[in-house]
Coordinates of C-alpha atoms in Angstrom, one line a residue:
M1 CA 1.3 -10.3 9.3
K2 CA 4.1 -7.8 8.8
I3 CA 4.7 -5.7 5.7
F4 CA 7.0 -2.8 5.0
L5 CA 5.3 0.5 4.2
N6 CA 7.7 3.2 3.0
D7 CA 10.5 1.2 4.8
E8 CA 8.6 1.0 8.2
V9 CA 7.2 -2.2 9.5
Q10 CA 3.4 -2.3 9.8
E11 CA 1.3 -5.1 11.3
I12 CA -1.8 -5.8 9.2
T13 CA -4.6 -8.5 9.1
D14 CA -3.8 -11.7 7.3
S15 CA -5.3 -12.3 3.9
C16 CA -6.0 -8.7 2.9
N17 CA -5.7 -6.7 -0.3
L18 CA -4.3 -3.3 -1.0
A19 CA -7.6 -1.5 -0.6
Q20 CA -8.1 -3.2 2.8
V21 CA -4.6 -2.2 4.0
F22 CA -5.2 1.4 3.2
E23 CA -8.5 1.3 5.2
Q24 CA -6.9 -0.6 8.1
L25 CA -4.0 1.9 8.3
R26 CA -6.3 4.9 7.7
I27 CA -4.3 6.0 4.7
D28 CA -6.2 8.4 2.4
L29 CA -4.5 8.4 -1.0
A30 CA -4.7 11.6 -2.9
T31 CA -5.6 11.1 -6.6
H32 CA -2.1 12.0 -7.6
C33 CA -0.2 9.4 -5.5
A34 CA 1.4 6.3 -6.9
V35 CA 1.6 2.9 -5.2
A36 CA 4.2 0.3 -5.8
L37 CA 4.2 -3.2 -4.4
N38 CA 7.5 -5.0 -4.4
A39 CA 8.9 -2.5 -6.9
H40 CA 5.9 -2.8 -9.3
V41 CA 3.4 0.1 -9.7
I42 CA -0.2 -1.0 -9.1
S43 CA -3.0 0.9 -10.7
R44 CA -6.0 1.9 -8.5
D45 CA -8.4 -0.3 -10.3
K46 CA -6.2 -3.3 -9.2
F47 CA -6.2 -2.5 -5.4
E48 CA -9.2 -4.7 -4.6
E49 CA -7.7 -7.7 -6.4
T50 CA -4.1 -7.3 -5.2
P51 CA -3.3 -9.5 -2.2
L52 CA -0.6 -8.8 0.3
H53 CA 1.8 -11.4 1.7
E54 CA 4.1 -11.5 4.7
G55 CA 7.2 -9.3 4.1
D56 CA 5.8 -7.4 1.1
E57 CA 7.2 -4.0 0.5
L58 CA 4.7 -1.3 -0.2
L59 CA 5.7 2.2 -1.3
I60 CA 3.4 5.2 -1.5
I61 CA 4.9 7.9 -3.7
R62 CA 3.5 11.4 -3.2
P63 CA 4.6 14.2 -5.5
T64 CA 6.3 17.3 -4.1
F65 CA 5.6 20.7 -5.4
G66 CA 7.8 23.7 -5.4
G67 CA 10.7 25.2 -7.2

């Protein structure tokens, strides 16, 4: 199935959850990143129980440092 990850189309396995998607796409989330699914922030303890569906929009927000 297709999802959008930071506005880019990604092909993933059907019937997977957030944790499985990050594993499939080899995304290593730093402890200070935030994840939003369809404009709703998802806490890390919910990754295993949050299913993805065709057309979902996933956003990974990484902080930037500097001045």
